[in-house]
Amino acid sequence: MKITASALLVLLLSNTSCQGFVVVSPKTTTTTTTTTSSSSSLFATSNQQDDEQLNNNNNKEKNNPFANAIASNMVGFAVATSVLWSSPAMLFSTLPSSMQNNNNNNNMMPSSSSIVAMAKEKASGSGARVNKDADSLLRLGLPITNKEVRKLQTDIENINIDLGSKRKAAALDGVKKVKTQLVSNNKALTSMVNACRPDAKCETFVQNMDPLLSELSLKIAASQDAFTGSEQERTAIDGAYKAWNTLQQELTNLEEGMVPAGYRTPVPSEYSDLPQLQGRATVEFVIKKGPDTVGVFNINGNNYPEAKMTMVIDGYVAPITGGNFIELVQKGFYNNMNIQRSDGFVVQTGDPDGEAVGYTGGTPSKAVGAGPKGERLVPLEIMPLKDYPGQEALYERNIDEDGRGGEATVLPFSSYGAMGWAREEYSPNSGSSQFFWLLFDSDLTPAGKNLLDGNYPCFGYVVKGADFLQDVKEGDIITSAKVTQGVNNLKLP
């Protein structure tokens, strides 16, 4: 059963009980339709639904005055969103059939401005703001504990936020604040450099920041002197963003240089027969339109012949999930595979042709076992923020089952294109090869307060080309999937 993002909020206001996320194969039908509970497929497509049952449900839902009232009254969405955040155990029950595959319901979504003030982002250290920046979240996911560099990161990222809000004076003040931290012999700078590995060249990264900060300051000042809305202002702002982007890359280099030499997130020995990613890797996907879809990707009015996305896969936070994914990419498992779900909430793939719902080419783990068709399975892997770095992730149970419901995870589902590992609802160790990119607006799913964090592993982010996901459709084809960096961090059993 497909569940659209807008229909989700309608569903949350119904009287039907909800059972949680389910991930199944498009080739299997596990949806049980009742008036009190069901097993619904969230992160999968289900093409073999019972037509008669769907028609019956459709007739019932057409006469549902409660659902009809919601469709015409936007006020209810604030209630729906509060239910979504406050009750992690809720989601999903039977979706009204009248809402399925209806792309005209997007105007029913609440505005981000009405939601963001309610969100408390616990994983990013950004106060009431939801951290949507994949690069920032990846920096925060590094296994480092230096407080000075975290303050530096916050100040540098606040410059970008101020630029986006056209708070130019505040952005200039932010530049000055960062420069103060990088003054030679400053205690903060000394602490950061001393925290780096000897081979990391952190002093060089810091030195590279100084001219970038000067360039950034000049461009912001130039934008202040220009008329609002003029070409001169746009040119100056573009130059400021360019300088900031290079600056934040130097910041990433600095923080990566602080990761202790040879650091490995500990993994229980019983999973030693599964691939593990000991560090990070970069993956590039190229997707082209399928035979039944429009031949180009239309992104904000511009047409592209192919969608190219770059993703960073994090083995610090999800060593088994990340290792499993990187090995499958290396084997060419995802090459020429169709996109199997695209509904405005997630884009999903990973279900191979045939009866199996996952990868069958490897030796199943003794600890986890094999799926019904011989699929190699991987355990559910969740890394709570409070346990990181240095401790093992939670395995074979979610954060609620560990008695820690509501705790933040290291990598939250709060960035467009966050990558999650699909599994069946009531089987924590049922994931094999299916994964999804989350499309839901992060203003509606703040870290630590949604139904994904702590229940599904986030194992990476799209860092380039995420906008293509808005026009990736079912039937589009992954023509190429390859590891471009970090393959040496993959350790095979």
C-alpha positions as CSV (number, residue, x, y, z in Angstrom):
1,M,0.0,0.0,0.0
2,K,1.3,3.4,-0.9
3,I,1.0,6.2,1.6
4,T,1.5,9.8,0.5
5,A,2.9,12.4,2.9
6,S,-0.3,14.4,2.8
7,A,-2.5,11.4,3.3
8,L,-0.4,10.5,6.4
9,L,-1.6,13.6,8.2
10,V,-5.2,12.8,7.4
11,L,-4.7,9.3,8.6
12,L,-3.4,10.5,12.0
13,L,-6.7,12.2,12.7
14,S,-8.8,9.1,12.0
15,N,-10.1,6.8,14.7
16,T,-8.2,3.8,13.3
17,S,-5.4,2.4,15.4
18,C,-1.9,2.5,13.9
19,Q,0.8,-0.1,14.1
20,G,4.0,1.4,12.8
21,F,6.2,1.3,9.8
22,V,6.4,-1.8,7.6
23,V,8.7,-2.5,4.7
24,V,7.9,-5.3,2.4
25,S,8.6,-6.3,-1.2
26,P,6.5,-5.0,-4.1
27,K,6.2,-8.7,-5.0
28,T,4.5,-9.7,-1.7
29,T,1.1,-8.6,-0.3
30,T,1.1,-8.4,3.5
31,T,-1.4,-5.7,4.0
32,T,-4.3,-6.8,6.2
33,T,-7.3,-4.5,6.0
34,T,-9.5,-4.2,9.1
35,T,-11.2,-1.4,10.9
36,T,-8.9,-1.6,13.9
37,S,-5.4,-2.5,12.8
38,S,-3.3,-3.4,9.8
39,S,0.2,-4.1,8.6
40,S,0.8,-1.4,6.0
41,S,3.7,-1.1,3.6
42,L,5.4,2.2,4.2
43,F,8.8,1.9,2.6
44,A,7.8,-0.3,-0.4
45,T,5.5,-0.5,-3.3
46,S,2.8,-3.2,-3.3
47,N,1.7,-3.8,-6.8
48,Q,-0.4,-6.9,-6.2
49,Q,-3.1,-5.4,-4.0
50,D,-6.5,-7.1,-3.9
51,D,-8.6,-4.9,-6.2
52,E,-11.9,-5.9,-4.7
53,Q,-10.8,-5.0,-1.2
54,L,-9.5,-1.7,-2.4
55,N,-12.7,-0.9,-4.1
56,N,-14.7,-1.8,-1.0
57,N,-12.5,0.5,1.1
58,N,-12.8,3.3,-1.4
59,N,-16.6,3.2,-1.2
60,K,-16.5,3.3,2.6
61,E,-14.0,6.2,2.7
62,K,-16.0,8.3,0.3
63,N,-18.7,8.4,2.9
64,N,-16.4,9.3,5.8
65,P,-17.5,12.8,6.9
66,F,-14.5,13.1,9.2
67,A,-12.0,12.7,6.4
68,N,-13.9,15.0,4.2
69,A,-13.9,17.7,6.8
70,I,-10.2,17.5,7.2
71,A,-9.7,17.9,3.5
72,S,-11.4,21.2,3.6
73,N,-10.0,22.5,6.9
74,M,-6.3,23.3,7.3
75,V,-6.5,23.8,11.1
76,G,-6.5,20.0,11.7
77,F,-3.0,19.6,10.4
78,A,-1.5,21.3,13.5
79,V,-3.2,18.6,15.6
80,A,-2.1,15.9,13.2
81,T,1.5,17.0,13.3
82,S,1.5,17.1,17.1
83,V,0.2,13.5,17.2
84,L,2.9,12.4,14.8
85,W,5.7,13.9,17.0
86,S,4.3,13.1,20.4
87,S,3.4,9.4,19.9
88,P,6.3,7.5,18.3
89,A,4.2,4.3,18.4
90,M,1.6,5.6,16.1
91,L,1.8,4.9,12.3
92,F,0.1,3.5,10.2
93,S,-3.3,1.9,9.9
94,T,-5.5,1.5,6.8
95,L,-5.2,4.5,4.5
96,P,-8.5,5.7,3.0
97,S,-8.4,4.5,-0.6
98,S,-9.7,7.8,-1.8
99,M,-6.4,9.3,-0.7
100,Q,-4.1,6.7,-2.5
101,N,-2.1,7.9,-5.5
102,N,-3.7,11.4,-5.3
103,N,-1.1,14.0,-6.2
104,N,-3.5,16.8,-5.7
105,N,-3.4,16.7,-1.9
106,N,-0.1,18.4,-1.5
107,N,-1.8,21.7,-0.7
108,M,-3.1,20.1,2.5
109,M,0.4,20.0,4.0
110,P,1.0,22.5,6.9
111,S,3.4,25.3,6.2
112,S,6.9,25.0,7.6
113,S,6.6,28.3,9.4
114,S,3.8,26.9,11.5
115,I,5.7,23.8,12.4
116,V,9.4,24.7,12.8
117,A,8.8,26.7,16.0
118,M,7.6,23.5,17.7
119,A,10.6,21.4,16.7
120,K,13.5,20.9,19.0
121,E,16.6,19.6,17.2
122,K,18.6,17.7,19.7
123,A,21.2,16.2,17.5
124,S,22.5,19.4,15.8
125,G,23.0,21.6,18.8
126,S,21.1,24.3,16.9
127,G,18.5,25.1,19.5
128,A,14.9,25.4,18.1
129,R,16.1,25.2,14.5
130,V,15.9,22.0,12.6
131,N,19.2,21.2,11.1
132,K,18.6,20.3,7.4
133,D,22.1,20.6,6.2
134,A,23.6,17.2,5.2
135,D,27.2,18.5,5.4
136,S,26.6,19.9,8.9
137,L,24.9,16.7,10.1
138,L,27.8,14.6,8.8
139,R,30.3,16.8,10.6
140,L,28.3,16.4,13.8
141,G,28.4,12.7,13.2
142,L,32.1,12.5,13.3
143,P,33.5,10.6,16.3
144,I,35.2,13.7,17.9
145,T,34.6,15.5,21.2
146,N,36.6,18.7,20.8
147,K,34.3,21.5,22.1
148,E,36.2,24.3,20.5
149,V,35.7,23.0,17.0
150,R,32.0,22.4,17.6
151,K,31.7,26.1,18.6
152,L,33.6,27.1,15.5
153,Q,31.3,24.9,13.4
154,T,28.2,26.6,15.0
155,D,29.6,30.0,14.3
156,I,30.5,29.2,10.7
157,E,27.1,27.6,10.0
158,N,25.3,30.6,11.5
159,I,26.9,32.9,9.0
160,N,25.2,30.9,6.2
161,I,21.9,31.0,8.1
162,D,22.2,34.8,8.4
163,L,23.0,35.1,4.7
164,G,20.0,33.1,3.8
165,S,17.8,35.4,5.9
166,K,19.6,38.5,4.6
167,R,20.8,39.4,8.0
168,K,23.9,40.9,6.6
169,A,25.1,42.7,9.6
170,A,24.7,39.6,11.7
171,A,26.6,37.6,9.1
172,L,29.5,40.2,9.2
173,D,29.6,39.9,13.0
174,G,29.7,36.1,12.6
175,V,32.8,36.4,10.3
176,K,34.5,38.6,13.0
177,K,33.6,36.0,15.6
178,V,35.2,33.2,13.6
179,K,38.3,35.2,12.9
180,T,38.8,35.8,16.6
181,Q,38.8,32.1,17.2
182,L,41.4,31.5,14.6
183,V,43.9,34.1,15.8
184,S,47.4,32.7,16.3
185,N,48.1,31.5,19.9
186,N,44.4,31.6,20.7
187,K,43.6,28.9,23.3
188,A,40.7,27.7,21.2
189,L,42.9,27.4,18.1
190,T,45.6,25.6,20.0
191,S,43.1,23.1,21.4
192,M,41.8,22.3,17.9
193,V,45.2,21.9,16.3
194,N,46.4,19.7,19.2
195,A,43.3,17.5,18.9
196,C,44.3,16.6,15.3
197,R,46.2,13.6,14.1
198,P,49.8,14.3,13.3
199,D,49.2,13.5,9.6
200,A,46.1,15.6,9.3
201,K,47.6,19.0,8.3
202,C,45.1,20.8,10.4
203,E,47.2,24.0,10.6
204,T,47.0,24.2,6.8
205,F,43.2,23.9,6.9
206,V,43.1,26.8,9.5
207,Q,45.4,28.9,7.4
208,N,43.2,28.4,4.3
209,M,40.2,29.7,6.3
210,D,41.7,33.2,6.8
211,P,41.6,34.5,3.2
212,L,38.2,32.9,2.7
213,L,36.9,34.8,5.7
214,S,38.3,38.0,4.3
215,E,36.7,37.3,0.9
216,L,33.4,36.5,2.7
217,S,33.5,39.8,4.6
218,L,34.2,41.8,1.5
219,K,31.3,40.2,-0.4
220,I,28.8,40.7,2.4
221,A,29.9,44.3,2.7
222,A,29.5,44.8,-1.0
223,S,25.9,43.4,-0.8
224,Q,25.1,45.9,1.9
225,D,26.3,48.8,-0.3
226,A,24.2,47.6,-3.3
227,F,20.6,48.4,-3.8
228,T,18.2,45.8,-2.6
229,G,17.3,43.4,-5.4
230,S,19.9,44.8,-7.8
231,E,22.2,42.7,-10.0
232,Q,25.1,44.0,-7.9
233,E,23.5,42.7,-4.7
234,R,22.9,39.3,-6.3
235,T,26.4,39.1,-7.6
236,A,27.9,40.0,-4.2
237,I,25.6,37.5,-2.4
238,D,26.6,34.7,-4.9
239,G,30.2,35.5,-4.2
240,A,29.6,35.3,-0.4
241,Y,28.0,31.9,-0.8
242,K,30.9,30.7,-2.9
243,A,33.4,31.8,-0.3
244,W,31.3,30.2,2.5
245,N,31.0,26.9,0.7
246,T,34.8,26.7,0.4
247,L,35.1,27.7,4.0
248,Q,32.8,25.0,5.3
249,Q,34.8,22.4,3.3
250,E,37.9,23.5,5.1
251,L,36.0,23.1,8.3
252,T,35.0,19.6,7.3
253,N,38.7,18.8,6.6
254,L,39.7,20.2,10.0
255,E,37.1,18.1,11.9
256,E,37.9,14.9,9.9
257,G,41.5,15.5,10.9
258,M,40.5,15.1,14.6
259,V,39.1,11.6,14.2
260,P,41.6,9.5,16.2
261,A,43.9,7.4,14.1
262,G,42.5,3.9,13.5
263,Y,39.2,4.7,15.1
264,R,36.6,2.0,14.7
265,T,33.1,1.9,16.1
266,P,32.9,-1.3,18.1
267,V,30.7,-4.0,16.7
268,P,29.7,-7.2,18.5
269,S,31.7,-10.2,17.5
270,E,28.7,-12.2,16.5
271,Y,28.3,-9.9,13.4
272,S,31.9,-10.5,12.3
273,D,30.6,-12.5,9.3
274,L,28.9,-9.5,7.8
275,P,30.6,-6.7,5.8
276,Q,31.5,-3.6,7.8
277,L,32.3,-0.1,6.8
278,Q,35.1,1.2,9.1
279,G,34.9,4.9,8.3
280,R,33.1,6.6,5.5
281,A,32.6,6.1,1.8
282,T,31.3,8.2,-1.1
283,V,28.9,6.7,-3.6
284,E,27.6,8.1,-6.9
285,F,24.3,7.1,-8.5
286,V,23.2,8.0,-12.0
287,I,19.5,7.5,-12.7
288,K,17.8,7.9,-16.1
289,K,14.1,8.0,-17.0
290,G,12.4,4.7,-17.6
291,P,10.5,3.7,-20.8
292,D,7.1,4.8,-19.2
293,T,8.2,8.2,-17.8
294,V,9.1,11.5,-19.3
295,G,12.5,11.5,-20.9
296,V,14.1,14.2,-18.8
297,F,14.3,15.3,-15.2
298,N,12.5,18.6,-14.7
299,I,14.1,20.4,-11.7
300,N,12.8,23.8,-11.0
301,G,12.0,24.4,-14.6
302,N,15.3,23.1,-15.9
303,N,15.6,19.8,-17.8
304,Y,18.4,17.3,-17.3
305,P,18.9,14.1,-19.3
306,E,20.0,12.2,-16.1
307,A,20.0,12.5,-12.4
308,K,23.4,12.3,-10.7
309,M,23.6,12.1,-7.0
310,T,26.6,11.9,-4.6
311,M,26.0,10.3,-1.2
312,V,28.2,10.0,1.9
313,I,27.8,6.6,3.7
314,D,28.7,6.7,7.3
315,G,30.3,3.6,8.8
316,Y,31.2,5.4,12.0
317,V,27.5,5.5,12.9
318,A,26.2,2.5,11.0
319,P,29.1,0.1,10.3
320,I,27.1,-3.0,9.4
321,T,24.3,-1.2,7.5
322,G,26.9,1.0,5.7
323,G,29.2,-2.0,5.0
324,N,26.3,-4.0,3.6
325,F,25.3,-1.2,1.3
326,I,28.8,-0.4,0.1
327,E,29.5,-4.1,-0.7
328,L,26.3,-4.3,-2.8
329,V,27.3,-1.2,-4.7
330,Q,30.7,-2.7,-5.3
331,K,29.1,-5.9,-6.6
332,G,26.9,-3.9,-9.0
333,F,23.8,-5.1,-7.3
334,Y,21.9,-1.8,-7.9
335,N,23.1,-1.3,-11.5
336,N,20.1,-1.3,-13.9
337,M,17.7,-1.7,-11.1
338,N,14.3,0.2,-11.2
339,I,13.1,2.7,-8.7
340,Q,10.3,0.8,-7.1
341,R,8.6,3.5,-5.1
342,S,8.2,7.2,-5.4
343,D,5.3,8.8,-3.6
344,G,6.4,12.2,-2.4
345,F,7.4,10.7,1.0
346,V,10.2,8.4,0.0
347,V,12.0,7.1,-3.1
348,Q,12.9,3.5,-2.7
349,T,14.7,0.7,-4.4
350,G,16.7,-2.5,-3.7
351,D,14.2,-5.2,-4.4
352,P,15.8,-7.5,-7.1
353,D,13.9,-9.4,-9.8
354,G,12.6,-12.8,-8.8
355,E,10.9,-14.1,-5.7
356,A,13.6,-12.9,-3.2
357,V,13.0,-9.5,-1.6
358,G,16.7,-8.9,-1.0
359,Y,20.3,-9.9,-1.8
360,T,20.9,-13.6,-2.1
361,G,24.4,-13.7,-3.3
362,G,26.2,-13.7,0.0
363,T,26.6,-16.1,2.9
364,P,23.9,-15.4,5.6
365,S,25.2,-14.3,9.0
366,K,25.0,-17.0,11.6
367,A,23.7,-14.5,14.2
368,V,21.0,-13.1,12.0
369,G,20.2,-16.0,9.6
370,A,18.6,-15.9,6.1
371,G,15.3,-14.7,4.8
372,P,12.6,-16.9,3.4
373,K,14.2,-17.0,0.0
374,G,17.8,-17.2,1.2
375,E,18.3,-13.4,1.5
376,R,21.3,-12.2,3.5
377,L,19.8,-10.2,6.4
378,V,21.4,-7.5,8.5
379,P,20.4,-6.6,12.0
380,L,18.6,-3.4,12.9
381,E,21.4,-0.9,13.9
382,I,20.6,2.3,15.8
383,M,23.2,4.6,17.3
384,P,21.9,6.8,20.1
385,L,23.6,10.2,20.4
386,K,24.4,9.6,24.1
387,D,26.4,6.5,23.4
388,Y,28.6,8.1,20.7
389,P,31.5,7.9,20.2
390,G,33.0,4.9,21.8
391,Q,30.1,2.5,22.4
392,E,28.3,0.0,20.3
393,A,25.1,0.8,18.5
394,L,21.8,-0.8,19.6
395,Y,21.3,-4.1,17.6
396,E,18.2,-6.0,16.9
397,R,16.0,-3.6,18.8
398,N,14.8,0.0,18.3
399,I,15.4,2.8,20.7
400,D,11.9,2.4,22.3
401,E,12.5,-1.3,23.0
402,D,15.7,-0.3,24.7
403,G,13.7,1.9,27.1
404,R,15.1,5.2,25.7
405,G,12.2,6.5,23.6
406,G,12.6,10.0,22.4
407,E,16.4,10.1,22.6
408,A,18.2,11.6,19.6
409,T,20.2,9.5,17.2
410,V,23.6,10.6,15.9
411,L,22.4,10.9,12.3
412,P,18.8,12.2,12.3
413,F,16.2,12.0,9.5
414,S,16.1,15.7,9.1
415,S,17.8,16.3,5.7
416,Y,16.1,16.0,2.3
417,G,17.6,12.8,0.9
418,A,18.5,11.2,4.2
419,M,19.1,7.5,3.5
420,G,17.4,4.8,5.5
421,W,17.5,1.0,5.6
422,A,14.1,-0.7,4.9
423,R,12.8,-3.5,6.9
424,E,9.5,-5.2,7.9
425,E,7.6,-3.6,10.7
426,Y,7.7,-6.4,13.3
427,S,11.0,-8.0,12.3
428,P,14.1,-5.9,13.3
429,N,16.5,-8.1,11.4
430,S,14.6,-8.3,8.1
431,G,16.5,-5.7,6.1
432,S,18.6,-7.0,3.3
433,S,19.2,-4.6,0.3
434,Q,16.2,-2.3,0.1
435,F,16.8,1.3,1.1
436,F,15.0,4.6,0.8
437,W,15.7,8.3,0.4
438,L,13.5,10.4,2.6
439,L,11.7,13.3,0.9
440,F,9.5,14.5,3.7
441,D,10.2,18.1,4.7
442,S,12.4,18.0,7.7
443,D,10.3,20.8,9.3
444,L,7.7,18.1,9.8
445,T,10.0,15.5,11.0
446,P,12.5,17.1,13.5
447,A,15.2,14.9,14.8
448,G,14.3,12.9,17.9
449,K,10.6,13.7,17.4
450,N,9.6,11.6,14.4
451,L,8.8,8.0,13.7
452,L,12.0,7.3,11.9
453,D,14.8,8.3,14.3
454,G,15.5,5.3,16.6
455,N,13.4,2.9,14.5
456,Y,15.3,2.8,11.2
457,P,19.0,3.4,10.7
458,C,20.0,6.5,8.9
459,F,23.3,5.5,7.3
460,G,24.1,8.5,5.0
461,Y,23.0,11.6,3.2
462,V,22.8,12.9,-0.3
463,V,25.3,15.7,-0.4
464,K,25.1,16.7,-4.0
465,G,22.1,16.4,-6.4
466,A,19.4,15.8,-3.8
467,D,17.0,18.0,-5.8
468,F,16.8,15.3,-8.5
469,L,14.9,13.2,-6.1
470,Q,11.8,15.4,-6.5
471,D,11.4,14.1,-10.1
472,V,12.6,10.5,-9.7
473,K,9.6,8.3,-10.4
474,E,8.7,4.6,-10.2
475,G,10.2,2.8,-13.2
476,D,13.2,5.1,-13.6
477,I,16.4,3.2,-13.8
478,I,19.7,3.3,-11.9
479,T,22.1,3.1,-14.7
480,S,25.2,3.3,-12.6
481,A,26.1,2.9,-8.9
482,K,29.7,3.1,-7.9
483,V,31.9,3.8,-4.9
484,T,34.1,6.8,-5.7
485,Q,35.9,7.2,-2.4
486,G,36.5,5.2,0.8
487,V,36.3,1.7,-0.7
488,N,39.3,0.8,1.4
489,N,37.2,1.3,4.5
490,L,35.0,-1.7,3.5
491,K,36.1,-4.8,5.5
492,L,34.7,-8.1,4.3
493,P,34.3,-11.1,6.5
